Short mmCIF file of C-alpha atoms and ligand atoms in Angstrom, two decimals:
data_model
loop_
_atom_site.label_atom_id
_atom_site.label_comp_id
_atom_site.label_asym_id
_atom_site.label_seq_id
_atom_site.Cartn_x
_atom_site.Cartn_y
_atom_site.Cartn_z
CA LEU A 1 7.55 12.69 -20.51
CA GLU A 2 7.79 16.44 -20.19
CA SER A 3 5.31 17.96 -17.78
CA SER A 4 3.37 19.59 -20.58
CA LYS A 5 0.81 22.29 -20.03
CA GLU A 6 -1.98 19.74 -20.37
CA LYS A 7 -3.71 18.99 -17.10
CA ILE A 8 -4.09 15.45 -15.91
CA ALA A 9 -7.42 14.36 -14.44
CA VAL A 10 -7.42 11.91 -11.53
CA VAL A 11 -10.80 10.35 -10.80
CA GLY A 12 -11.17 9.11 -7.22
CA VAL A 13 -9.11 10.58 -4.38
CA GLY A 14 -8.81 7.58 -2.11
CA PRO A 15 -5.37 6.44 -0.94
CA VAL A 16 -4.09 5.68 -4.46
CA GLY A 17 -5.59 8.72 -6.20
CA SER A 18 -4.27 11.07 -3.52
CA LEU A 19 -0.77 9.57 -3.63
CA LEU A 20 -0.76 9.70 -7.43
CA SER A 21 -1.91 13.34 -7.46
CA LEU A 22 0.87 14.25 -5.04
CA ALA A 23 3.53 12.36 -6.99
CA LEU A 24 2.47 13.94 -10.30
CA ALA A 25 2.34 17.39 -8.74
CA LYS A 26 5.83 17.00 -7.31
CA ARG A 27 7.04 16.12 -10.80
CA GLY A 28 5.55 19.38 -12.11
CA TYR A 29 2.23 18.22 -13.54
CA SER A 30 -1.06 20.04 -12.94
CA VAL A 31 -3.76 17.76 -11.60
CA GLU A 32 -7.52 18.21 -11.46
CA ALA A 33 -8.81 15.53 -9.10
CA PHE A 34 -12.45 14.51 -8.64
CA GLU A 35 -13.82 12.83 -5.53
CA ARG A 36 -17.36 11.59 -5.07
CA ARG A 37 -17.35 12.06 -1.30
CA PRO A 38 -17.19 15.29 0.67
CA ASP A 39 -13.85 16.44 2.08
CA MET A 40 -13.14 14.05 4.98
CA ARG A 41 -11.00 16.71 6.64
CA LYS A 42 -14.13 18.84 7.12
CA VAL A 43 -16.97 16.34 7.31
CA ALA A 44 -16.96 13.12 9.34
CA ILE A 45 -17.48 10.32 6.85
CA GLY A 46 -19.03 7.02 7.97
CA ALA A 47 -16.59 4.22 8.73
CA GLY A 48 -16.93 2.66 5.27
CA ARG A 49 -14.19 0.15 4.66
CA SER A 50 -11.60 -0.90 7.23
CA ILE A 51 -10.84 1.80 9.78
CA ASN A 52 -7.20 0.84 9.90
CA LEU A 53 -5.00 -1.08 7.54
CA ALA A 54 -1.57 -2.63 7.40
CA VAL A 55 1.05 -0.66 5.52
CA SER A 56 4.18 -2.62 4.64
CA PHE A 57 7.43 -2.19 2.75
CA ARG A 58 6.01 -1.57 -0.73
CA GLY A 59 3.58 1.07 0.52
CA LEU A 60 6.21 2.67 2.73
CA HIS A 61 8.63 2.82 -0.17
CA ALA A 62 6.09 4.71 -2.27
CA LEU A 63 5.42 7.07 0.65
CA LYS A 64 9.16 7.62 1.04
CA GLU A 65 9.39 8.64 -2.61
CA VAL A 66 7.01 11.53 -1.90
CA GLY A 67 8.73 12.32 1.42
CA LEU A 68 5.94 11.09 3.68
CA GLU A 69 7.16 7.84 5.21
CA ALA A 70 8.20 9.38 8.54
CA GLN A 71 4.98 11.36 8.93
CA VAL A 72 2.82 8.29 8.34
CA LEU A 73 4.88 6.15 10.69
CA GLU A 74 4.56 8.72 13.48
CA LYS A 75 1.03 7.57 14.19
CA ALA A 76 1.32 3.96 13.08
CA ILE A 77 1.72 0.95 15.36
CA ALA A 78 4.35 -1.62 14.47
CA MET A 79 2.98 -5.17 14.36
CA ARG A 80 5.87 -7.60 14.66
CA GLY A 81 4.01 -10.89 14.37
CA ARG A 82 0.74 -12.77 14.52
CA LEU A 83 -0.72 -13.58 17.89
CA MET A 84 -3.15 -16.48 17.64
CA HIS A 85 -5.96 -16.81 20.19
CA ALA A 86 -7.24 -20.36 20.82
CA ILE A 87 -10.77 -20.86 22.19
CA SER A 88 -9.16 -21.87 25.48
CA GLY A 89 -7.51 -18.44 25.62
CA GLU A 90 -4.07 -19.93 24.93
CA LEU A 91 -1.89 -17.59 22.86
CA THR A 92 0.63 -18.61 20.19
CA TYR A 93 2.99 -16.02 18.76
CA GLN A 94 4.53 -16.18 15.28
CA PRO A 95 6.99 -13.36 14.54
CA TYR A 96 6.82 -12.05 10.98
CA GLY A 97 10.54 -11.91 10.50
CA LEU A 98 13.86 -12.75 12.10
CA ASP A 99 13.99 -9.57 14.15
CA ASP A 100 11.78 -6.66 15.16
CA SER A 101 12.67 -4.59 12.11
CA ASP A 102 10.57 -6.93 9.95
CA CYS A 103 7.18 -5.57 10.84
CA ILE A 104 4.03 -4.19 9.29
CA TYR A 105 2.35 -0.99 10.45
CA SER A 106 -1.24 -0.50 11.48
CA SER A 107 -2.33 2.93 10.24
CA SER A 108 -5.59 4.81 10.17
CA ARG A 109 -7.00 4.74 6.63
CA SER A 110 -8.58 8.16 6.92
CA GLU A 111 -5.52 9.79 8.52
CA LEU A 112 -3.36 8.46 5.71
CA ASN A 113 -5.80 9.73 3.09
CA LYS A 114 -6.00 13.14 4.77
CA ILE A 115 -2.21 13.54 4.93
CA LEU A 116 -1.91 12.66 1.25
CA MET A 117 -4.66 15.06 0.18
CA THR A 118 -3.25 17.92 2.25
CA LYS A 119 0.27 17.40 0.90
CA ALA A 120 -1.03 17.14 -2.65
CA GLU A 121 -2.95 20.42 -2.36
CA ALA A 122 0.00 22.10 -0.64
CA THR A 123 2.09 21.67 -3.82
CA GLY A 124 -0.17 24.23 -5.48
CA ASN A 125 -0.47 21.91 -8.49
CA VAL A 126 -3.48 19.85 -7.37
CA ARG A 127 -7.10 20.96 -7.20
CA ILE A 128 -9.48 18.46 -5.59
CA HIS A 129 -13.15 18.78 -6.50
CA PHE A 130 -15.11 17.12 -3.69
CA ASP A 131 -18.74 15.97 -3.90
CA HIS A 132 -18.05 15.40 -7.56
CA LYS A 133 -19.13 12.02 -8.83
CA VAL A 134 -17.70 11.33 -12.27
CA GLU A 135 -19.96 9.24 -14.50
CA ASP A 136 -18.06 9.30 -17.77
CA VAL A 137 -14.48 9.83 -18.90
CA PRO A 138 -13.90 13.57 -18.41
CA GLU A 139 -12.67 15.82 -21.23
CA PHE A 140 -8.97 15.91 -20.42
CA ALA A 141 -6.06 14.75 -22.56
CA HIS A 142 -5.07 12.17 -19.93
CA VAL A 143 -7.35 10.68 -17.29
CA ILE A 144 -6.30 8.25 -14.57
CA GLY A 145 -9.09 6.29 -12.91
CA THR A 146 -8.34 5.52 -9.27
CA ASP A 147 -12.00 5.25 -8.36
CA GLY A 148 -11.91 1.91 -6.61
CA SER A 149 -13.30 -1.55 -7.25
CA ALA A 150 -16.66 -0.33 -8.61
CA SER A 151 -14.83 2.07 -10.94
CA ALA A 152 -17.04 4.23 -13.14
CA MET A 153 -14.01 4.82 -15.39
CA ARG A 154 -13.63 1.09 -15.96
CA ARG A 155 -17.28 0.78 -16.88
CA ALA A 156 -17.07 3.76 -19.20
CA MET A 157 -14.08 2.14 -20.94
CA HIS A 158 -15.96 -1.16 -21.41
CA VAL A 159 -12.90 -3.10 -20.27
CA PRO A 160 -13.32 -6.89 -20.32
CA SER A 161 -13.55 -7.75 -16.61
CA GLN A 162 -13.94 -10.71 -14.37
CA GLU A 163 -15.79 -9.47 -11.32
CA ASP A 164 -17.15 -11.43 -8.41
CA GLU A 165 -17.41 -11.31 -4.69
CA LEU A 166 -16.18 -13.58 -1.95
CA ASP A 167 -19.15 -15.33 -0.37
CA TYR A 168 -17.84 -14.01 2.93
CA GLY A 169 -18.78 -10.73 4.53
CA TYR A 170 -17.01 -8.76 7.23
CA LYS A 171 -18.06 -6.67 10.18
CA GLU A 172 -15.85 -4.25 12.10
CA LEU A 173 -16.06 -4.11 15.89
CA GLU A 174 -14.05 -2.15 18.40
CA ILE A 175 -12.19 -3.19 21.51
CA PRO A 176 -11.97 0.15 23.32
CA ALA A 177 -8.79 1.44 24.97
CA GLY A 178 -8.38 0.82 28.67
CA PRO A 179 -7.92 3.55 31.28
CA GLY A 180 -5.40 6.18 30.20
CA GLY A 181 -5.34 4.86 26.62
CA ALA A 182 -3.95 1.47 27.69
CA PHE A 183 -3.89 -1.33 25.12
CA LEU A 184 -5.93 -4.22 26.54
CA MET A 185 -4.12 -6.82 24.42
CA GLU A 186 -0.56 -7.05 23.07
CA LYS A 187 0.00 -3.80 21.23
CA HIS A 188 2.64 -4.87 18.70
CA ALA A 189 0.85 -7.78 17.07
CA LEU A 190 -1.84 -8.58 14.57
CA HIS A 191 -4.30 -10.70 16.56
CA ILE A 192 -6.02 -13.66 14.94
CA TRP A 193 -8.75 -15.95 16.24
CA PRO A 194 -8.64 -18.68 13.55
CA ARG A 195 -11.74 -20.87 13.63
CA GLY A 196 -11.69 -22.99 10.48
CA THR A 197 -14.33 -21.54 8.19
CA PHE A 198 -14.31 -18.12 9.83
CA MET A 199 -12.02 -15.86 11.83
CA LEU A 200 -11.73 -12.68 13.81
CA ILE A 201 -8.68 -10.43 13.51
CA ALA A 202 -7.68 -7.27 15.37
CA LEU A 203 -5.25 -4.45 14.54
CA PRO A 204 -4.12 -1.87 17.11
CA ASN A 205 -5.02 1.81 16.79
CA PHE A 206 -2.74 4.65 17.84
CA GLU A 207 -5.00 5.79 20.69
CA GLY A 208 -5.15 2.39 22.42
CA SER A 209 -8.18 0.71 20.90
CA PHE A 210 -8.22 -2.26 18.52
CA THR A 211 -10.34 -2.60 15.40
CA CYS A 212 -11.54 -6.19 15.09
CA THR A 213 -12.87 -7.61 11.87
CA LEU A 214 -15.09 -10.67 11.84
CA PHE A 215 -14.87 -12.61 8.55
CA LEU A 216 -17.75 -15.05 8.23
CA PRO A 217 -19.74 -16.63 5.37
CA LYS A 218 -22.74 -14.52 4.42
CA HIS A 219 -25.11 -17.48 4.14
CA GLY A 220 -25.33 -21.03 5.44
CA CYS A 221 -25.40 -22.70 8.82
CA LEU A 222 -22.55 -20.71 10.39
CA SER A 223 -23.02 -17.32 8.80
CA PHE A 224 -24.05 -13.70 9.18
CA ASP A 225 -27.57 -14.84 8.20
CA GLN A 226 -27.78 -16.73 11.48
CA LEU A 227 -26.72 -13.83 13.67
CA THR A 228 -30.15 -12.24 13.67
CA GLY A 229 -30.45 -10.86 17.20
CA PRO A 230 -28.37 -9.85 20.24
CA SER A 231 -28.67 -13.24 21.94
CA GLU A 232 -27.37 -15.07 18.82
CA VAL A 233 -24.43 -12.69 18.49
CA GLU A 234 -23.59 -12.93 22.18
CA ALA A 235 -23.77 -16.74 22.12
CA PHE A 236 -21.63 -16.92 18.96
CA PHE A 237 -18.89 -14.79 20.51
CA LYS A 238 -19.11 -16.58 23.86
CA LYS A 239 -18.55 -19.90 22.13
CA ASN A 240 -15.88 -18.83 19.65
CA PHE A 241 -14.12 -15.72 20.92
CA PRO A 242 -14.64 -15.61 24.71
CA ASP A 243 -11.49 -13.58 25.43
CA ALA A 244 -12.40 -10.95 22.79
CA LEU A 245 -15.99 -10.80 24.05
CA ALA A 246 -14.71 -9.96 27.54
CA LEU A 247 -13.10 -6.81 26.07
CA MET A 248 -16.13 -5.65 24.08
CA PRO A 249 -18.66 -4.21 26.51
CA ASP A 250 -21.09 -3.07 23.82
CA LEU A 251 -20.63 -5.88 21.31
CA THR A 252 -24.23 -6.33 20.27
CA ALA A 253 -24.94 -2.61 19.87
CA GLN A 254 -21.85 -2.31 17.64
CA PHE A 255 -22.69 -5.45 15.74
CA PHE A 256 -26.08 -4.18 14.64
CA ALA A 257 -25.00 -0.57 14.12
CA ASN A 258 -22.05 -1.39 11.82
CA PRO A 259 -22.57 -2.27 8.16
CA LEU A 260 -21.80 -5.67 6.69
CA GLY A 261 -18.83 -5.27 4.36
CA HIS A 262 -18.38 -7.12 1.07
CA MET A 263 -15.16 -8.21 -0.58
CA PRO A 264 -15.11 -7.73 -4.34
CA LYS A 265 -12.52 -9.45 -6.50
CA LEU A 266 -11.73 -7.93 -9.83
CA LYS A 267 -9.42 -8.78 -12.67
CA CYS A 268 -9.58 -6.81 -15.91
CA TYR A 269 -7.47 -6.00 -18.94
CA PRO A 270 -6.41 -3.88 -20.70
CA TRP A 271 -6.05 -1.12 -18.14
CA ASN A 272 -5.80 1.69 -20.67
CA GLN A 273 -7.47 3.21 -23.66
CA GLY A 274 -4.60 4.50 -25.75
CA GLY A 275 -2.89 7.42 -24.04
CA LYS A 276 -6.22 8.85 -22.91
CA VAL A 277 -7.36 6.75 -19.92
CA LEU A 278 -5.58 4.45 -17.49
CA LEU A 279 -6.83 2.50 -14.48
CA MET A 280 -4.78 2.11 -11.33
CA GLY A 281 -5.24 0.76 -7.79
CA ASP A 282 -8.43 -1.12 -6.94
CA ALA A 283 -10.08 0.19 -10.13
CA ALA A 284 -7.71 -2.11 -12.05
CA HIS A 285 -7.21 -4.93 -9.55
CA ALA A 286 -9.37 -5.33 -6.46
CA ILE A 287 -8.19 -8.22 -4.29
CA VAL A 288 -9.36 -9.83 -1.05
CA PRO A 289 -7.74 -8.24 2.00
CA PHE A 290 -6.00 -11.26 3.52
CA PHE A 291 -2.42 -10.41 2.62
CA GLY A 292 -2.82 -6.77 3.66
CA GLN A 293 -1.58 -5.78 0.21
CA GLY A 294 -4.45 -4.10 -1.68
CA MET A 295 -3.38 -0.56 -0.91
CA ASN A 296 0.30 -1.46 -0.84
CA CYS A 297 -0.07 -2.81 -4.36
CA GLY A 298 -1.89 0.36 -5.45
CA PHE A 299 0.88 2.48 -3.92
CA GLU A 300 3.42 0.38 -5.78
CA ASP A 301 1.46 1.10 -8.98
CA VAL A 302 2.17 4.78 -8.36
CA SER A 303 5.90 4.10 -7.82
CA TYR A 304 6.17 2.14 -11.05
CA PHE A 305 4.11 4.66 -12.98
CA MET A 306 6.27 7.58 -11.88
CA ARG A 307 9.44 5.67 -12.75
CA MET A 308 8.13 4.72 -16.19
CA LEU A 309 7.04 8.30 -16.79
CA GLU A 310 10.71 9.35 -16.69
CA THR A 311 11.60 7.45 -19.84
CA ALA A 312 8.35 6.85 -21.76
CA PRO A 313 8.39 8.29 -25.30
CA ASP A 314 4.66 9.11 -25.28
CA TRP A 315 1.52 8.68 -23.19
CA GLU A 316 0.11 5.75 -25.11
CA THR A 317 3.33 3.76 -24.70
CA LEU A 318 3.45 4.71 -21.03
CA PHE A 319 -0.14 3.61 -20.33
CA THR A 320 0.20 0.39 -22.34
CA GLU A 321 3.57 -0.61 -20.89
CA PHE A 322 2.37 0.16 -17.36
CA GLY A 323 -0.47 -2.33 -17.76
CA LYS A 324 1.84 -4.94 -19.25
CA VAL A 325 4.30 -4.67 -16.37
CA ARG A 326 1.80 -4.49 -13.52
CA LYS A 327 -0.92 -6.91 -14.64
CA PRO A 328 0.98 -10.21 -13.98
CA ASN A 329 2.00 -8.88 -10.59
CA ALA A 330 -1.52 -7.76 -9.68
CA ASP A 331 -2.81 -11.21 -10.69
CA ALA A 332 -0.14 -12.86 -8.55
CA ILE A 333 -0.99 -10.91 -5.39
CA ALA A 334 -4.70 -11.53 -6.03
CA ASP A 335 -4.05 -15.29 -6.01
CA MET A 336 -1.74 -15.15 -2.99
CA ALA A 337 -4.27 -13.07 -1.04
CA LEU A 338 -6.92 -15.73 -1.57
CA GLU A 339 -4.52 -18.46 -0.46
CA ASN A 340 -3.61 -16.44 2.60
CA PHE A 341 -7.27 -16.44 3.61
CA LEU A 342 -7.14 -20.21 3.99
CA GLU A 343 -3.86 -19.90 5.87
CA MET A 344 -5.14 -17.32 8.33
CA ARG A 345 -8.54 -18.72 9.15
CA ASP A 346 -7.55 -22.37 9.15
CA ARG A 347 -3.94 -23.41 8.73
CA VAL A 348 -2.40 -21.21 11.46
CA ALA A 349 -4.00 -23.62 13.94
CA ASP A 350 -2.67 -26.75 12.18
CA PRO A 351 0.41 -28.47 13.76
CA LYS A 352 1.81 -29.46 10.34
CA PHE A 353 1.65 -25.87 9.17
CA LEU A 354 3.24 -24.64 12.40
CA LEU A 355 6.09 -27.16 11.97
CA GLU A 356 6.66 -25.93 8.41
CA LYS A 357 6.77 -22.36 9.70
CA GLU A 358 9.36 -23.38 12.33
CA VAL A 359 11.49 -25.07 9.68
CA GLU A 360 11.08 -22.01 7.48
CA LYS A 361 12.36 -19.79 10.29
CA LEU A 362 15.34 -22.10 10.72
CA LEU A 363 16.15 -21.98 6.99
CA GLN A 364 15.99 -18.18 7.01
CA LYS A 365 18.46 -18.15 9.90
CA GLU A 366 20.79 -20.87 8.58
CA PHE A 367 20.81 -19.70 4.98
CA PRO A 368 20.61 -15.91 5.06
CA GLY A 369 20.35 -14.46 1.58
CA LYS A 370 19.50 -17.91 0.20
CA TYR A 371 16.11 -18.68 1.71
CA TYR A 372 13.30 -16.13 1.83
CA SER A 373 9.76 -16.93 2.91
CA ARG A 374 6.98 -15.91 0.55
CA TYR A 375 5.53 -13.76 3.30
CA ALA A 376 8.83 -11.89 3.63
CA LEU A 377 9.14 -11.41 -0.12
CA VAL A 378 5.62 -10.00 -0.36
CA THR A 379 5.71 -7.93 2.80
CA PHE A 380 9.31 -6.86 3.36
CA SER A 381 10.67 -6.54 -0.16
CA ARG A 382 9.84 -5.04 -3.55
CA ILE A 383 10.54 -8.24 -5.47
CA PRO A 384 7.75 -8.36 -8.10
CA TYR A 385 4.70 -10.19 -6.70
CA ARG A 386 4.83 -12.70 -9.54
CA GLU A 387 8.36 -13.69 -8.55
CA ALA A 388 7.31 -14.00 -4.90
CA LEU A 389 4.52 -16.33 -5.97
CA LEU A 390 6.87 -18.59 -7.95
CA ARG A 391 9.46 -18.58 -5.20
CA GLY A 392 6.72 -19.46 -2.70
CA GLN A 393 5.78 -22.50 -4.77
CA ALA A 394 9.42 -23.62 -4.77
CA ASN A 395 9.54 -23.07 -0.98
CA ASP A 396 6.45 -25.24 -0.47
CA ARG A 397 8.15 -28.12 -2.21
CA ILE A 398 11.32 -27.69 -0.15
CA LEU A 399 9.42 -27.48 3.14
CA ALA A 400 7.26 -30.51 2.34
CA THR A 401 10.40 -32.56 1.61
CA LEU A 402 12.22 -31.41 4.74
CA CYS A 403 9.24 -31.92 7.07
CA GLU A 404 8.60 -35.47 5.92
CA GLY A 405 8.88 -37.81 8.89
CA ILE A 406 9.89 -35.20 11.48
CA THR A 407 7.83 -33.61 14.26
CA SER A 408 10.29 -30.97 15.43
CA ALA A 409 12.25 -28.33 13.51
CA ASN A 410 15.35 -29.45 15.50
CA ASP A 411 15.38 -32.67 13.49
CA VAL A 412 15.56 -31.04 10.09
CA ASP A 413 18.36 -32.32 7.81
CA LEU A 414 20.38 -29.19 7.04
CA LYS A 415 22.61 -30.89 4.45
CA LYS A 416 19.54 -31.88 2.50
CA ALA A 417 18.20 -28.35 2.92
CA LYS A 418 21.40 -26.88 1.49
CA ALA A 419 21.22 -29.16 -1.53
CA LEU A 420 17.57 -28.29 -2.14
CA LEU A 421 18.29 -24.58 -1.88
CA LEU A 422 21.09 -24.79 -4.42
CA ASN A 423 18.50 -25.77 -7.00
CA ALA A 424 16.02 -23.03 -6.11
CA PRO A 425 15.63 -20.24 -8.71
CA SER A 426 17.55 -17.08 -7.84
CA LEU A 427 15.79 -13.80 -7.28
CA SER A 428 16.15 -10.70 -9.40
CA ALA A 429 17.77 -7.72 -7.69
CA HIS A 430 15.30 -5.21 -6.26
C1 LIG B 501 -11.64 -5.14 5.16
C2 LIG B 501 -10.50 -4.64 4.33
C3 LIG B 501 -9.23 -4.59 4.87
C4 LIG B 501 -8.15 -4.15 4.11
N1 LIG B 501 -6.91 -4.14 4.67
C5 LIG B 501 -5.86 -3.74 3.93
C6 LIG B 501 -4.54 -3.72 4.50
O1 LIG B 501 -4.36 -4.08 5.68
N2 LIG B 501 -3.50 -3.32 3.72
C7 LIG B 501 -3.67 -2.95 2.42
O2 LIG B 501 -2.68 -2.60 1.76
N3 LIG B 501 -4.90 -2.95 1.86
C8 LIG B 501 -5.98 -3.33 2.57
N4 LIG B 501 -7.23 -3.34 2.01
C9 LIG B 501 -7.37 -2.95 0.59
C10 LIG B 501 -7.46 -1.44 0.44
O3 LIG B 501 -8.54 -0.97 1.19
C11 LIG B 501 -7.65 -1.06 -1.01
O4 LIG B 501 -6.77 -1.77 -1.84
C12 LIG B 501 -7.41 0.44 -1.20
O5 LIG B 501 -8.37 1.16 -0.49
C13 LIG B 501 -7.46 0.80 -2.66
O6 LIG B 501 -7.29 2.16 -2.81
P1 LIG B 501 -7.86 2.93 -4.08
O7 LIG B 501 -7.51 4.36 -3.84
O8 LIG B 501 -7.43 2.24 -5.31
O9 LIG B 501 -9.44 2.71 -4.02
P2 LIG B 501 -10.50 3.19 -2.92
O10 LIG B 501 -9.91 3.13 -1.57
O11 LIG B 501 -11.73 2.42 -3.18
O12 LIG B 501 -10.75 4.73 -3.26
C14 LIG B 501 -11.50 5.09 -4.40
C15 LIG B 501 -11.92 6.55 -4.24
O13 LIG B 501 -12.63 6.94 -5.40
C16 LIG B 501 -13.83 7.59 -5.04
N5 LIG B 501 -14.79 7.35 -6.13
C17 LIG B 501 -15.41 6.18 -6.44
N6 LIG B 501 -16.19 6.32 -7.52
C18 LIG B 501 -16.06 7.62 -7.91
C19 LIG B 501 -16.62 8.38 -8.98
N7 LIG B 501 -17.47 7.83 -9.86
N8 LIG B 501 -16.28 9.69 -9.08
C20 LIG B 501 -15.43 10.26 -8.20
N9 LIG B 501 -14.87 9.58 -7.17
C21 LIG B 501 -15.18 8.28 -7.03
C22 LIG B 501 -14.22 6.96 -3.73
O14 LIG B 501 -15.09 7.78 -2.98
C23 LIG B 501 -12.86 6.78 -3.07
O15 LIG B 501 -12.45 7.92 -2.38
C24 LIG B 501 -8.34 -3.77 2.76
C25 LIG B 501 -9.62 -3.80 2.20
C26 LIG B 501 -10.69 -4.25 2.97
C27 LIG B 501 -12.05 -4.31 2.35
#
């Protein structure tokens, strides 16, 4: 579509809205963007949601398309695997890929957002109106709603939606840096304390601290409801996360000062109203955070949108086709993110699961280009999420067959593996 004189309105200048504004501006469009909050480059904004987040291949690809990959990576920390902490303090490491290049990057959410806003404004084609809460679809020819999971645009469009919330909450807690900015745990890993129905995770920050997130049911016998005072919190951590507790000198003060976060899940459709309004990012598909893909998926939305813009005959076709292409993939990552919750909090401590992961690693090594783990497809490729989901289901069947009756990955029958892989569906080129 030609970059006509009509301005495009972007509602919500979070990570996805700021990336979209920048991408449109670079393509010659004029953007008027509206953001409910004040300018975070001038005013310190409360922690809100997740201080840091994991950026992976899909997100990095979208950043590369606007020339920002290197700048974002400058202050990101590579996480090359999961480091599991047992109650005993024993550590188990699971690399994400076959070598160190397969990693995800812990980045500051606000830094990322600030870079994107600054670059967008620097094009001269984007005007961001801060402290501007939009309540109804603004009077522009084309409006893109990137206003997050509680999207006012979505409500104004009366889109049929399925909205609910995980009955878990989360609380962020900091492990401060050591003397001289030293990392007090392994720097290049995503730390997990899996404890069955709940878990703690930690991601490294550039300046040496870690941001931990406690995921726990909101109600019930082991829940946030029970952690009513400092002694309960202290006892809970002492029992379940003693090594983390030792690194958190002011745990209880933090615990009661920081808000309890909620995790909305949202599926809706259609995402557009003719060629007038379109939803993107969390406004169209909010998912639970356990695959580290929410923002990556939103960034991929922007990539797809910009590519489709090149050839679309008109705005209505563009908006409609965008929803058709992205919806099955957004649904797929939503389902995989929920499954990954069970994997992270529970299965990573299960010997059967660990054996399957070992066998999986072996298959990746023995059959390069033939076997890909679902994790790798989601995190280190741009294969559509839906395809990754289907391939993952095929993998599960292969792994279950190969692990039958063995206790060590060394005993896996490679001939049988080869035969099973021959029948696996092939992947589309991406
Ligand atoms: C605990 C947690 C951890 C996560 N970890 C990861 C991770 O590791 N990797 C990953 O990829 N994703 C992660 N996510 C998901 C990620 O945070 C979201 O997918 C991402 O923030 C979505 O970006 P967005 O721009 O679509 O929406 P949002 O980030 O919600 O931004 C929406 C913007 O719109 C503004 N806004 C809202 N309403 C209005 C209005 N009416 N008018 C004007 N402006 C408005 C808001 O102020 C905000 O700036 C995590 C989420 C959580 C909760």
